[in-house]
Amino acid sequence: MWDILKRVFKKRSKALVTDLMQRFRNKCCEEDESVHGHFKYLADLHEQLAAMGKAVTDNNYTDMLLMSLPALYDGTVLSISVSMCLRVKDLTAEIFEQFILDEFEHRQVKDKLNNSKDEALTTESGKGGKGKDKCKVECYNCHKTGHYKSEC
Protein backbone atom coordinates (compact mmCIF):
# COMPACT_ATOMS: atom_id res chain seq x y z
CA MET A 1 0.00 0.00 0.00
CA TRP A 2 2.85 2.37 0.88
CA ASP A 3 4.53 1.80 -2.51
CA ILE A 4 1.30 2.63 -4.33
CA LEU A 5 0.90 5.81 -2.29
CA LYS A 6 4.50 6.87 -3.09
CA ARG A 7 3.96 6.28 -6.82
CA VAL A 8 0.75 8.33 -6.84
CA PHE A 9 2.49 11.15 -4.95
CA LYS A 10 5.47 11.11 -7.32
CA LYS A 11 3.17 11.30 -10.35
CA ARG A 12 1.20 14.20 -8.85
CA SER A 13 4.34 16.08 -7.82
CA LYS A 14 5.89 15.51 -11.25
CA ALA A 15 2.73 16.91 -12.88
CA LEU A 16 2.85 19.90 -10.52
CA VAL A 17 6.53 20.55 -11.33
CA THR A 18 5.75 20.30 -15.05
CA ASP A 19 2.87 22.75 -14.66
CA LEU A 20 5.06 25.21 -12.71
CA MET A 21 7.86 24.94 -15.29
CA GLN A 22 5.41 25.57 -18.10
CA ARG A 23 3.97 28.65 -16.36
CA PHE A 24 7.52 29.85 -15.60
CA ARG A 25 8.66 29.49 -19.22
CA ASN A 26 5.50 30.90 -20.82
CA LYS A 27 4.90 33.95 -18.60
CA CYS A 28 5.32 37.17 -20.54
CA CYS A 29 5.01 40.67 -19.19
CA GLU A 30 2.41 42.74 -21.02
CA GLU A 31 3.30 46.32 -21.98
CA ASP A 32 0.75 47.77 -19.54
CA GLU A 33 1.68 45.34 -16.74
CA SER A 34 3.84 46.29 -13.77
CA VAL A 35 7.35 44.92 -14.12
CA HIS A 36 7.56 44.75 -10.31
CA GLY A 37 4.56 42.41 -10.19
CA HIS A 38 5.84 40.39 -13.14
CA PHE A 39 9.27 39.84 -11.56
CA LYS A 40 7.63 38.96 -8.22
CA TYR A 41 5.45 36.35 -9.94
CA LEU A 42 8.50 34.79 -11.63
CA ALA A 43 10.48 34.88 -8.36
CA ASP A 44 7.63 33.05 -6.60
CA LEU A 45 7.57 30.36 -9.30
CA HIS A 46 11.37 30.13 -9.11
CA GLU A 47 11.21 29.56 -5.34
CA GLN A 48 8.42 26.98 -5.66
CA LEU A 49 10.42 25.05 -8.24
CA ALA A 50 13.52 25.11 -6.03
CA ALA A 51 11.47 23.87 -3.06
CA MET A 52 10.24 20.96 -5.20
CA GLY A 53 13.78 19.98 -6.14
CA LYS A 54 13.70 21.51 -9.63
CA ALA A 55 16.28 24.25 -9.19
CA VAL A 56 16.70 26.69 -12.05
CA THR A 57 20.25 27.95 -12.51
CA ASP A 58 20.93 31.67 -12.31
CA ASN A 59 21.84 31.77 -16.01
CA ASN A 60 18.55 30.08 -16.97
CA TYR A 61 16.61 32.36 -14.63
CA THR A 62 18.25 35.43 -16.19
CA ASP A 63 17.38 34.11 -19.66
CA MET A 64 13.76 33.67 -18.56
CA LEU A 65 13.65 37.25 -17.28
CA LEU A 66 15.11 38.50 -20.58
CA MET A 67 12.66 36.56 -22.72
CA SER A 68 9.61 37.52 -20.68
CA LEU A 69 9.87 41.28 -21.16
CA PRO A 70 7.80 43.18 -23.75
CA ALA A 71 9.44 44.56 -26.88
CA LEU A 72 9.59 48.10 -25.50
CA TYR A 73 12.49 46.96 -23.26
CA ASP A 74 14.56 45.62 -26.19
CA GLY A 75 16.81 48.70 -26.28
CA THR A 76 17.43 48.57 -22.55
CA VAL A 77 18.16 44.84 -22.65
CA LEU A 78 20.61 45.36 -25.51
CA SER A 79 22.37 48.15 -23.61
CA ILE A 80 22.66 46.00 -20.49
CA SER A 81 24.01 43.06 -22.49
CA VAL A 82 26.60 45.19 -24.27
CA SER A 83 27.75 46.87 -21.06
CA MET A 84 28.10 43.48 -19.36
CA CYS A 85 30.18 42.19 -22.29
CA LEU A 86 32.44 45.22 -22.13
CA ARG A 87 32.91 44.82 -18.39
CA VAL A 88 33.54 41.08 -18.80
CA LYS A 89 31.07 40.41 -16.01
CA ASP A 90 28.29 37.84 -16.04
CA LEU A 91 24.79 39.18 -16.12
CA THR A 92 23.06 37.78 -13.06
CA ALA A 93 19.33 37.74 -12.49
CA GLU A 94 19.75 40.18 -9.59
CA ILE A 95 21.67 42.73 -11.70
CA PHE A 96 19.26 42.33 -14.62
CA GLU A 97 16.18 42.77 -12.41
CA GLN A 98 17.61 45.94 -10.89
CA PHE A 99 18.37 47.47 -14.30
CA ILE A 100 14.88 46.68 -15.64
CA LEU A 101 13.13 47.90 -12.50
CA ASP A 102 15.11 51.16 -12.73
CA GLU A 103 14.05 51.49 -16.37
CA PHE A 104 10.41 50.73 -15.47
CA GLU A 105 10.38 53.41 -12.77
CA HIS A 106 12.09 55.86 -15.13
CA ARG A 107 9.36 55.24 -17.73
CA GLN A 108 6.62 55.74 -15.14
CA VAL A 109 8.07 59.08 -14.04
CA LYS A 110 8.46 60.13 -17.68
CA ASP A 111 4.85 59.13 -18.46
CA LYS A 112 3.55 61.09 -15.45
CA LEU A 113 5.49 64.16 -16.58
CA ASN A 114 4.15 63.84 -20.13
CA ASN A 115 0.58 63.37 -18.85
CA SER A 116 0.80 66.42 -16.61
CA LYS A 117 2.18 68.49 -19.53
CA ASP A 118 -0.64 67.24 -21.77
CA GLU A 119 -3.22 68.15 -19.12
CA ALA A 120 -1.70 71.60 -18.77
CA LEU A 121 -1.78 72.12 -22.54
CA THR A 122 -5.38 70.87 -22.75
CA THR A 123 -6.46 73.20 -19.99
CA GLU A 124 -4.66 76.12 -21.59
CA SER A 125 -6.01 75.44 -25.09
CA GLY A 126 -9.51 74.96 -23.64
CA LYS A 127 -9.33 78.55 -22.46
CA GLY A 128 -8.15 79.71 -25.86
CA GLY A 129 -4.99 80.96 -24.23
CA LYS A 130 -6.86 84.13 -23.17
CA GLY A 131 -8.95 82.79 -20.30
CA LYS A 132 -12.13 82.61 -22.45
CA ASP A 133 -14.49 79.68 -22.40
CA LYS A 134 -14.45 78.27 -25.97
CA CYS A 135 -18.11 77.22 -25.88
CA LYS A 136 -19.03 80.92 -25.93
CA VAL A 137 -16.62 81.86 -28.73
CA GLU A 138 -18.09 82.47 -32.20
CA CYS A 139 -16.12 81.50 -35.30
CA TYR A 140 -15.65 84.40 -37.77
CA ASN A 141 -15.67 81.92 -40.66
CA CYS A 142 -18.82 79.84 -40.12
CA HIS A 143 -20.40 81.83 -37.27
CA LYS A 144 -20.83 78.69 -35.11
CA THR A 145 -19.76 78.62 -31.47
CA GLY A 146 -17.10 76.50 -29.79
CA HIS A 147 -14.08 77.17 -31.98
CA TYR A 148 -11.96 79.85 -33.60
CA LYS A 149 -11.53 80.60 -37.32
CA SER A 150 -8.08 78.95 -37.23
CA GLU A 151 -9.73 75.72 -36.02
CA CYS A 152 -12.65 75.84 -38.50
XYZ file of N, CA, C and O in Angstrom:
608
model
N 0.818 -1.190 0.000
C 0.000 0.000 0.000
C 0.871 1.267 0.000
O 0.569 2.227 -0.688
N 1.933 1.224 0.787
C 2.846 2.372 0.879
C 3.506 2.657 -0.472
O 3.647 3.810 -0.874
N 3.907 1.627 -1.187
C 4.527 1.800 -2.508
C 3.559 2.441 -3.503
O 3.952 3.289 -4.309
N 2.313 2.043 -3.445
C 1.299 2.627 -4.329
C 1.122 4.108 -4.007
O 1.063 4.952 -4.901
N 1.052 4.426 -2.722
C 0.901 5.814 -2.290
C 2.095 6.663 -2.735
O 1.929 7.795 -3.204
N 3.301 6.139 -2.642
C 4.504 6.868 -3.086
C 4.464 7.121 -4.590
O 4.809 8.204 -5.047
N 4.037 6.102 -5.367
C 3.965 6.283 -6.824
C 2.942 7.351 -7.214
O 3.192 8.172 -8.090
N 1.790 7.332 -6.554
C 0.755 8.333 -6.838
C 1.274 9.725 -6.498
O 1.106 10.676 -7.265
N 1.936 9.857 -5.360
C 2.488 11.148 -4.951
C 3.552 11.628 -5.929
O 3.576 12.799 -6.302
N 4.424 10.724 -6.371
C 5.473 11.107 -7.325
C 4.867 11.583 -8.640
O 5.317 12.550 -9.231
N 3.820 10.900 -9.105
C 3.168 11.301 -10.351
C 2.523 12.673 -10.208
O 2.633 13.507 -11.093
N 1.842 12.901 -9.073
C 1.202 14.200 -8.849
C 2.238 15.297 -8.722
O 2.078 16.381 -9.262
N 3.323 15.042 -7.991
C 4.342 16.077 -7.819
C 5.060 16.355 -9.133
O 5.404 17.497 -9.418
N 5.263 15.312 -9.945
C 5.889 15.513 -11.247
C 4.985 16.358 -12.146
O 5.456 17.257 -12.849
N 3.680 16.114 -12.096
C 2.727 16.908 -12.878
C 2.722 18.350 -12.392
O 2.652 19.285 -13.196
N 2.822 18.552 -11.081
C 2.854 19.900 -10.525
C 4.126 20.630 -10.945
O 4.074 21.805 -11.330
N 5.260 19.944 -10.904
C 6.529 20.548 -11.332
C 6.453 20.914 -12.805
O 6.873 21.998 -13.212
N 5.895 20.038 -13.610
C 5.752 20.300 -15.046
C 4.870 21.517 -15.282
O 5.199 22.385 -16.109
N 3.766 21.604 -14.537
C 2.871 22.751 -14.664
C 3.586 24.044 -14.264
O 3.479 25.056 -14.965
N 4.324 24.022 -13.155
C 5.062 25.211 -12.714
C 6.121 25.619 -13.736
O 6.287 26.806 -14.031
N 6.838 24.631 -14.275
C 7.859 24.942 -15.291
C 7.226 25.561 -16.532
O 7.767 26.505 -17.103
N 6.087 25.032 -16.919
C 5.406 25.569 -18.103
C 4.958 27.007 -17.857
O 5.133 27.870 -18.711
N 4.378 27.272 -16.682
C 3.971 28.647 -16.358
C 5.183 29.563 -16.284
O 5.134 30.706 -16.735
N 6.287 29.069 -15.731
C 7.517 29.847 -15.604
C 8.075 30.213 -16.973
O 8.467 31.345 -17.223
N 8.095 29.253 -17.876
C 8.655 29.491 -19.216
C 7.750 30.330 -20.104
O 8.227 31.061 -20.966
N 6.436 30.232 -19.913
C 5.497 30.903 -20.817
C 5.017 32.261 -20.336
O 4.294 32.943 -21.061
N 5.370 32.674 -19.144
C 4.895 33.949 -18.599
C 5.589 35.099 -19.311
O 6.813 35.168 -19.370
N 4.794 35.978 -19.882
C 5.321 37.171 -20.543
C 4.686 38.402 -19.912
O 3.510 38.411 -19.595
N 5.484 39.414 -19.752
C 5.010 40.672 -19.186
C 4.341 41.480 -20.293
O 4.932 41.699 -21.348
N 3.118 41.898 -20.058
C 2.408 42.739 -21.025
C 2.939 44.169 -20.914
O 3.475 44.566 -19.889
N 2.775 44.956 -21.967
C 3.296 46.321 -21.979
C 2.678 47.202 -20.908
O 3.329 48.086 -20.380
N 1.408 46.951 -20.558
C 0.754 47.768 -19.544
C 0.824 47.153 -18.147
O 0.275 47.687 -17.204
N 1.542 46.045 -18.020
C 1.678 45.342 -16.743
C 2.852 45.899 -15.947
O 3.848 46.340 -16.512
N 2.754 45.856 -14.642
C 3.839 46.291 -13.770
C 4.986 45.294 -13.832
O 4.785 44.089 -13.643
N 6.182 45.779 -14.082
C 7.353 44.915 -14.116
C 7.643 44.384 -12.713
O 8.086 43.247 -12.550
N 7.369 45.201 -11.694
C 7.557 44.746 -10.313
C 6.726 43.488 -10.053
O 7.225 42.487 -9.547
N 5.451 43.547 -10.394
C 4.563 42.406 -10.195
C 4.977 41.205 -11.024
O 4.915 40.061 -10.558
N 5.404 41.462 -12.249
C 5.844 40.386 -13.141
C 7.062 39.674 -12.570
O 7.095 38.439 -12.499
N 8.065 40.437 -12.130
C 9.267 39.835 -11.557
C 8.952 39.102 -10.245
O 9.529 38.058 -9.956
N 8.021 39.624 -9.469
C 7.627 38.957 -8.220
C 6.977 37.617 -8.532
O 7.275 36.614 -7.886
N 6.106 37.593 -9.531
C 5.450 36.351 -9.935
C 6.491 35.309 -10.353
O 6.431 34.151 -9.926
N 7.458 35.714 -11.185
C 8.502 34.786 -11.625
C 9.375 34.337 -10.462
O 9.780 33.170 -10.395
N 9.672 35.246 -9.530
C 10.481 34.881 -8.362
C 9.748 33.852 -7.502
O 10.358 32.902 -6.989
N 8.430 34.023 -7.364
C 7.633 33.052 -6.601
C 7.666 31.672 -7.260
O 7.852 30.654 -6.585
N 7.494 31.635 -8.581
C 7.570 30.361 -9.297
C 8.961 29.742 -9.159
O 9.093 28.528 -8.961
N 9.985 30.582 -9.240
C 11.368 30.128 -9.109
C 11.592 29.474 -7.744
O 12.202 28.396 -7.642
N 11.077 30.109 -6.689
C 11.209 29.559 -5.340
C 10.421 28.260 -5.189
O 10.899 27.306 -4.555
N 9.228 28.204 -5.750
C 8.417 26.984 -5.659
C 9.121 25.819 -6.350
O 9.137 24.700 -5.832
N 9.700 26.096 -7.518
C 10.415 25.050 -8.241
C 11.624 24.564 -7.435
O 11.885 23.355 -7.357
N 12.350 25.489 -6.841
C 13.518 25.115 -6.032
C 13.087 24.273 -4.834
O 13.754 23.292 -4.484
N 11.963 24.626 -4.213
C 11.466 23.874 -3.063
C 11.032 22.464 -3.455
O 11.072 21.548 -2.630
N 10.671 22.279 -4.724
C 10.242 20.957 -5.196
C 11.394 20.163 -5.802
O 11.181 19.135 -6.418
N 12.614 20.695 -5.651
C 13.784 19.975 -6.145
C 14.111 20.234 -7.598
O 14.962 19.570 -8.173
N 13.452 21.186 -8.221
C 13.702 21.509 -9.635
C 14.342 22.894 -9.689
O 13.727 23.879 -10.096
N 15.575 22.971 -9.240
C 16.281 24.252 -9.191
C 16.575 24.750 -10.598
O 16.942 23.987 -11.483
N 16.394 26.034 -10.789
C 16.698 26.694 -12.055
C 17.985 27.482 -11.835
O 18.079 28.282 -10.901
N 18.974 27.257 -12.682
C 20.252 27.947 -12.511
C 20.075 29.445 -12.707
O 19.113 29.890 -13.341
N 21.016 30.216 -12.181
C 20.934 31.671 -12.311
C 20.972 32.099 -13.774
O 20.250 33.009 -14.165
N 21.783 31.434 -14.583
C 21.838 31.768 -16.013
C 20.494 31.512 -16.691
O 20.033 32.328 -17.484
N 19.864 30.379 -16.386
C 18.555 30.076 -16.972
C 17.490 31.054 -16.476
O 16.620 31.473 -17.235
N 17.567 31.419 -15.191
C 16.612 32.363 -14.629
C 16.765 33.733 -15.305
O 15.771 34.373 -15.664
N 18.001 34.158 -15.500
C 18.254 35.429 -16.190
C 17.705 35.385 -17.614
O 17.081 36.340 -18.079
N 17.919 34.272 -18.303
C 17.378 34.112 -19.657
C 15.850 34.203 -19.659
O 15.260 34.819 -20.549
N 15.220 33.598 -18.651
C 13.761 33.666 -18.555
C 13.298 35.100 -18.345
O 12.313 35.533 -18.936
N 14.002 35.847 -17.503
C 13.647 37.247 -17.285
C 13.780 38.037 -18.583
O 12.913 38.839 -18.923
N 14.875 37.810 -19.300
C 15.111 38.498 -20.576
C 13.998 38.216 -21.575
O 13.463 39.130 -22.207
N 13.648 36.956 -21.710
C 12.664 36.560 -22.722
C 11.250 36.985 -22.361
O 10.395 37.080 -23.233
N 10.976 37.240 -21.095
C 9.607 37.518 -20.679
C 9.215 38.989 -20.787
O 8.056 39.331 -20.596
N 10.172 39.848 -21.098
C 9.873 41.283 -21.164
C 9.235 41.676 -22.488
O 9.521 41.078 -23.524
N 8.397 42.714 -22.485
C 7.800 43.178 -23.745
C 8.849 43.851 -24.631
O 9.932 44.233 -24.166
N 8.510 44.016 -25.889
C 9.443 44.557 -26.885
C 9.929 45.963 -26.550
O 11.028 46.339 -26.946
N 9.161 46.731 -25.790
C 9.591 48.095 -25.501
C 10.850 48.150 -24.635
O 11.474 49.192 -24.502
N 11.261 47.016 -24.053
C 12.495 46.956 -23.262
C 13.680 46.431 -24.076
O 14.769 46.259 -23.527
N 13.489 46.177 -25.362
C 14.564 45.623 -26.185
C 15.824 46.494 -26.175
O 16.936 45.983 -26.057
N 15.653 47.792 -26.295
C 16.810 48.700 -26.282
C 17.549 48.664 -24.964
O 18.793 48.639 -24.921
N 16.826 48.629 -23.880
C 17.430 48.570 -22.554
C 18.170 47.251 -22.367
O 19.297 47.227 -21.860
N 17.540 46.156 -22.777
C 18.163 44.839 -22.648
C 19.449 44.785 -23.469
O 20.476 44.284 -23.003
N 19.422 45.333 -24.669
C 20.609 45.359 -25.512
C 21.721 46.173 -24.845
O 22.878 45.741 -24.809
N 21.372 47.318 -24.293
C 22.374 48.154 -23.611
C 22.988 47.432 -22.425
O 24.204 47.484 -22.218
N 22.155 46.755 -21.655
C 22.657 46.001 -20.494
C 23.596 44.901 -20.952
O 24.687 44.722 -20.393
N 23.194 44.168 -21.982
C 24.014 43.063 -22.488
C 25.367 43.550 -22.982
O 26.408 42.956 -22.695
N 25.350 44.641 -23.733
C 26.600 45.189 -24.267
C 27.499 45.668 -23.131
O 28.698 45.387 -23.121
N 26.925 46.368 -22.164
C 27.751 46.867 -21.060
C 28.328 45.722 -20.245
O 29.467 45.803 -19.772
N 27.574 44.638 -20.091
C 28.097 43.479 -19.357
C 29.233 42.821 -20.142
O 30.214 42.378 -19.553
N 29.107 42.770 -21.467
C 30.177 42.191 -22.288
C 31.450 43.034 -22.186
O 32.551 42.504 -22.097
N 31.284 44.339 -22.207
C 32.441 45.225 -22.133
C 33.120 45.154 -20.767
O 34.323 45.308 -20.674
N 32.360 44.903 -19.738
C 32.914 44.823 -18.387
C 33.396 43.418 -18.079
O 33.937 43.168 -17.014
N 33.168 42.478 -18.973
C 33.539 41.082 -18.803
C 32.993 40.559 -17.469
O 33.691 39.948 -16.677
N 31.732 40.844 -17.228
C 31.072 40.405 -16.010
C 29.793 39.685 -16.405
O 29.093 40.116 -17.310
N 29.512 38.593 -15.738
C 28.294 37.843 -16.039
C 27.067 38.633 -15.611
O 27.068 39.286 -14.572
N 26.059 38.543 -16.429
C 24.791 39.181 -16.121
C 24.000 38.232 -15.238
O 23.564 37.179 -15.667
N 23.834 38.606 -13.981
C 23.062 37.776 -13.063
C 21.615 38.243 -13.062
O 21.317 39.368 -13.483
N 20.748 37.388 -12.563
C 19.329 37.736 -12.485
C 19.130 38.964 -11.606
O 18.331 39.841 -11.920
N 19.884 39.049 -10.519
C 19.750 40.178 -9.591
C 20.121 41.502 -10.262
O 19.397 42.491 -10.158
N 21.236 41.515 -10.996
C 21.672 42.726 -11.698
C 20.656 43.086 -12.779
O 20.254 44.239 -12.918
N 20.216 42.088 -13.543
C 19.262 42.332 -14.618
C 17.953 42.895 -14.073
O 17.428 43.870 -14.601
N 17.426 42.283 -13.009
C 16.183 42.766 -12.415
C 16.314 44.220 -11.991
O 15.417 45.028 -12.233
N 17.435 44.576 -11.365
C 17.606 45.944 -10.887
C 17.635 46.934 -12.051
O 17.021 47.992 -11.983
N 18.332 46.591 -13.126
C 18.366 47.467 -14.303
C 16.965 47.666 -14.886
O 16.570 48.792 -15.196
N 16.217 46.583 -15.037
C 14.884 46.679 -15.638
C 13.920 47.421 -14.721
O 13.118 48.239 -15.186
N 13.999 47.180 -13.427
C 13.127 47.902 -12.498
C 13.445 49.393 -12.508
O 12.534 50.226 -12.450
N 14.731 49.744 -12.609
C 15.105 51.156 -12.727
C 14.522 51.764 -13.996
O 13.999 52.879 -13.987
N 14.602 51.021 -15.095
C 14.051 51.492 -16.372
C 12.529 51.642 -16.276
O 11.956 52.616 -16.761
N 11.867 50.682 -15.642
C 10.413 50.730 -15.467
C 10.013 51.971 -14.681
O 9.102 52.706 -15.082
N 10.697 52.234 -13.583
C 10.383 53.410 -12.769
C 10.678 54.700 -13.528
O 9.926 55.669 -13.445
N 11.761 54.705 -14.298
C 12.091 55.865 -15.130
C 10.972 56.139 -16.127
O 10.555 57.283 -16.326
N 10.447 55.084 -16.765
C 9.361 55.242 -17.734
C 8.095 55.756 -17.065
O 7.366 56.560 -17.639
N 7.808 55.273 -15.840
C 6.618 55.742 -15.143
C 6.711 57.223 -14.813
O 5.757 57.965 -14.990
N 7.878 57.659 -14.347
C 8.075 59.079 -14.040
C 7.932 59.905 -15.311
O 7.267 60.940 -15.328
N 8.530 59.423 -16.395
C 8.457 60.125 -17.679
C 7.015 60.214 -18.175
O 6.577 61.265 -18.644
N 6.248 59.123 -18.047
C 4.846 59.127 -18.457
C 4.027 60.104 -17.626
O 3.174 60.814 -18.150
N 4.276 60.153 -16.317
C 3.554 61.090 -15.453
C 3.850 62.526 -15.845
O 2.969 63.369 -15.869
N 5.130 62.814 -16.150
C 5.485 64.164 -16.579
C 4.799 64.521 -17.885
O 4.261 65.614 -18.037
N 4.807 63.597 -18.836
C 4.147 63.839 -20.127
C 2.652 64.039 -19.950
O 2.059 64.909 -20.580
N 2.028 63.229 -19.089
C 0.583 63.365 -18.851
C 0.249 64.701 -18.211
O -0.727 65.342 -18.578
N 1.079 65.142 -17.257
C 0.798 66.423 -16.610
C 1.002 67.578 -17.588
O 0.270 68.558 -17.561
N 1.990 67.464 -18.496
C 2.183 68.494 -19.526
C 1.000 68.521 -20.479
O 0.521 69.578 -20.856
N 0.513 67.319 -20.870
C -0.644 67.242 -21.767
C -1.879 67.852 -21.117
O -2.644 68.558 -21.763
N -2.075 67.580 -19.825
C -3.221 68.150 -19.119
C -3.111 69.668 -19.058
O -4.097 70.370 -19.235
N -1.904 70.154 -18.831
C -1.700 71.602 -18.769
C -1.993 72.234 -20.129
O -2.639 73.279 -20.214
N -1.532 71.594 -21.200
C -1.785 72.123 -22.539
C -3.276 72.070 -22.877
O -3.820 72.985 -23.478
N -3.948 70.999 -22.493
C -5.380 70.869 -22.754
C -6.154 71.946 -22.015
O -7.048 72.572 -22.565
N -5.795 72.172 -20.778
C -6.464 73.203 -19.988
C -6.232 74.573 -20.593
O -7.144 75.371 -20.740
N -5.010 74.822 -21.008
C -4.658 76.124 -21.586
C -5.350 76.326 -22.924
O -5.876 77.380 -23.200
N -5.371 75.283 -23.778
C -6.009 75.445 -25.091
C -7.522 75.511 -24.941
O -8.201 76.115 -25.753
N -8.071 74.884 -23.889
C -9.511 74.955 -23.638
C -9.939 76.369 -23.302
O -11.071 76.751 -23.517
N -9.029 77.161 -22.789
C -9.330 78.551 -22.465
C -9.033 79.472 -23.634
O -9.231 80.665 -23.554
N -8.497 78.896 -24.693
C -8.153 79.712 -25.856
C -6.919 80.537 -25.597
O -6.604 81.429 -26.355
N -6.212 80.231 -24.531
C -4.989 80.957 -24.231
C -5.262 82.326 -23.658
O -4.383 83.028 -23.250
N -6.547 82.776 -23.622
C -6.862 84.132 -23.167
C -7.820 84.094 -21.981
O -8.383 85.091 -21.614
N -8.050 82.898 -21.432
C -8.947 82.789 -20.297
C -10.410 82.742 -20.697
O -11.274 82.796 -19.849
N -10.733 82.656 -21.989
C -12.128 82.609 -22.449
C -12.600 81.168 -22.513
O -11.842 80.262 -22.815
N -13.876 80.983 -22.262
C -14.491 79.680 -22.402
C -14.831 79.504 -23.879
O -15.587 80.297 -24.449
N -14.286 78.438 -24.527
C -14.454 78.268 -25.972
C -15.894 77.995 -26.387
O -16.252 78.234 -27.537
N -16.723 77.508 -25.472
C -18.105 77.221 -25.882
C -18.883 78.512 -26.152
O -19.913 78.496 -26.808
N -18.367 79.636 -25.692
C -19.034 80.923 -25.927
C -18.403 81.719 -27.077
O -18.889 82.776 -27.430
N -17.335 81.179 -27.651
C -16.616 81.862 -28.734
C -17.317 81.593 -30.057
O -17.708 80.470 -30.347
N -17.472 82.638 -30.884
C -18.088 82.472 -32.197
C -17.010 82.522 -33.270
O -16.145 83.397 -33.278
N -17.071 81.568 -34.197
C -16.119 81.497 -35.297
C -16.453 82.587 -36.315
O -17.611 82.742 -36.717
N -15.439 83.343 -36.776
C -15.650 84.397 -37.774
C -15.883 83.822 -39.164
O -16.397 84.505 -40.035
N -15.527 82.537 -39.356
C -15.665 81.917 -40.663
C -17.078 81.348 -40.874
O -17.741 81.680 -41.849
N -17.535 80.499 -39.939
C -18.824 79.836 -40.123
C -19.893 80.346 -39.164
O -21.054 79.934 -39.268
N -19.523 81.206 -38.256
C -20.402 81.825 -37.267
C -21.037 80.819 -36.290
O -22.069 81.099 -35.715
N -20.391 79.659 -36.123
C -20.829 78.691 -35.111
C -19.988 78.908 -33.856
O -18.893 79.470 -33.915
N -20.488 78.441 -32.723
C -19.756 78.620 -31.468
C -18.901 77.389 -31.149
O -19.156 76.292 -31.649
N -17.916 77.606 -30.294
C -17.105 76.503 -29.789
C -15.728 76.387 -30.408
O -14.937 75.538 -29.992
N -15.425 77.214 -31.387
C -14.083 77.170 -31.984
C -13.737 78.513 -32.625
O -14.606 79.370 -32.806
N -12.446 78.637 -32.941
C -11.958 79.855 -33.603
C -11.861 79.612 -35.109
O -11.902 78.468 -35.564
N -11.665 80.684 -35.852
C -11.532 80.602 -37.319
C -10.358 79.701 -37.685
O -10.436 78.913 -38.639
N -9.269 79.762 -36.933
C -8.077 78.945 -37.226
C -8.353 77.458 -37.041
O -7.647 76.616 -37.586
N -9.392 77.113 -36.269
C -9.734 75.721 -36.025
C -10.904 75.253 -36.889
O -11.315 74.106 -36.813
N -11.462 76.150 -37.723
C -12.647 75.841 -38.503
C -12.312 74.935 -39.675
O -11.325 75.077 -40.340
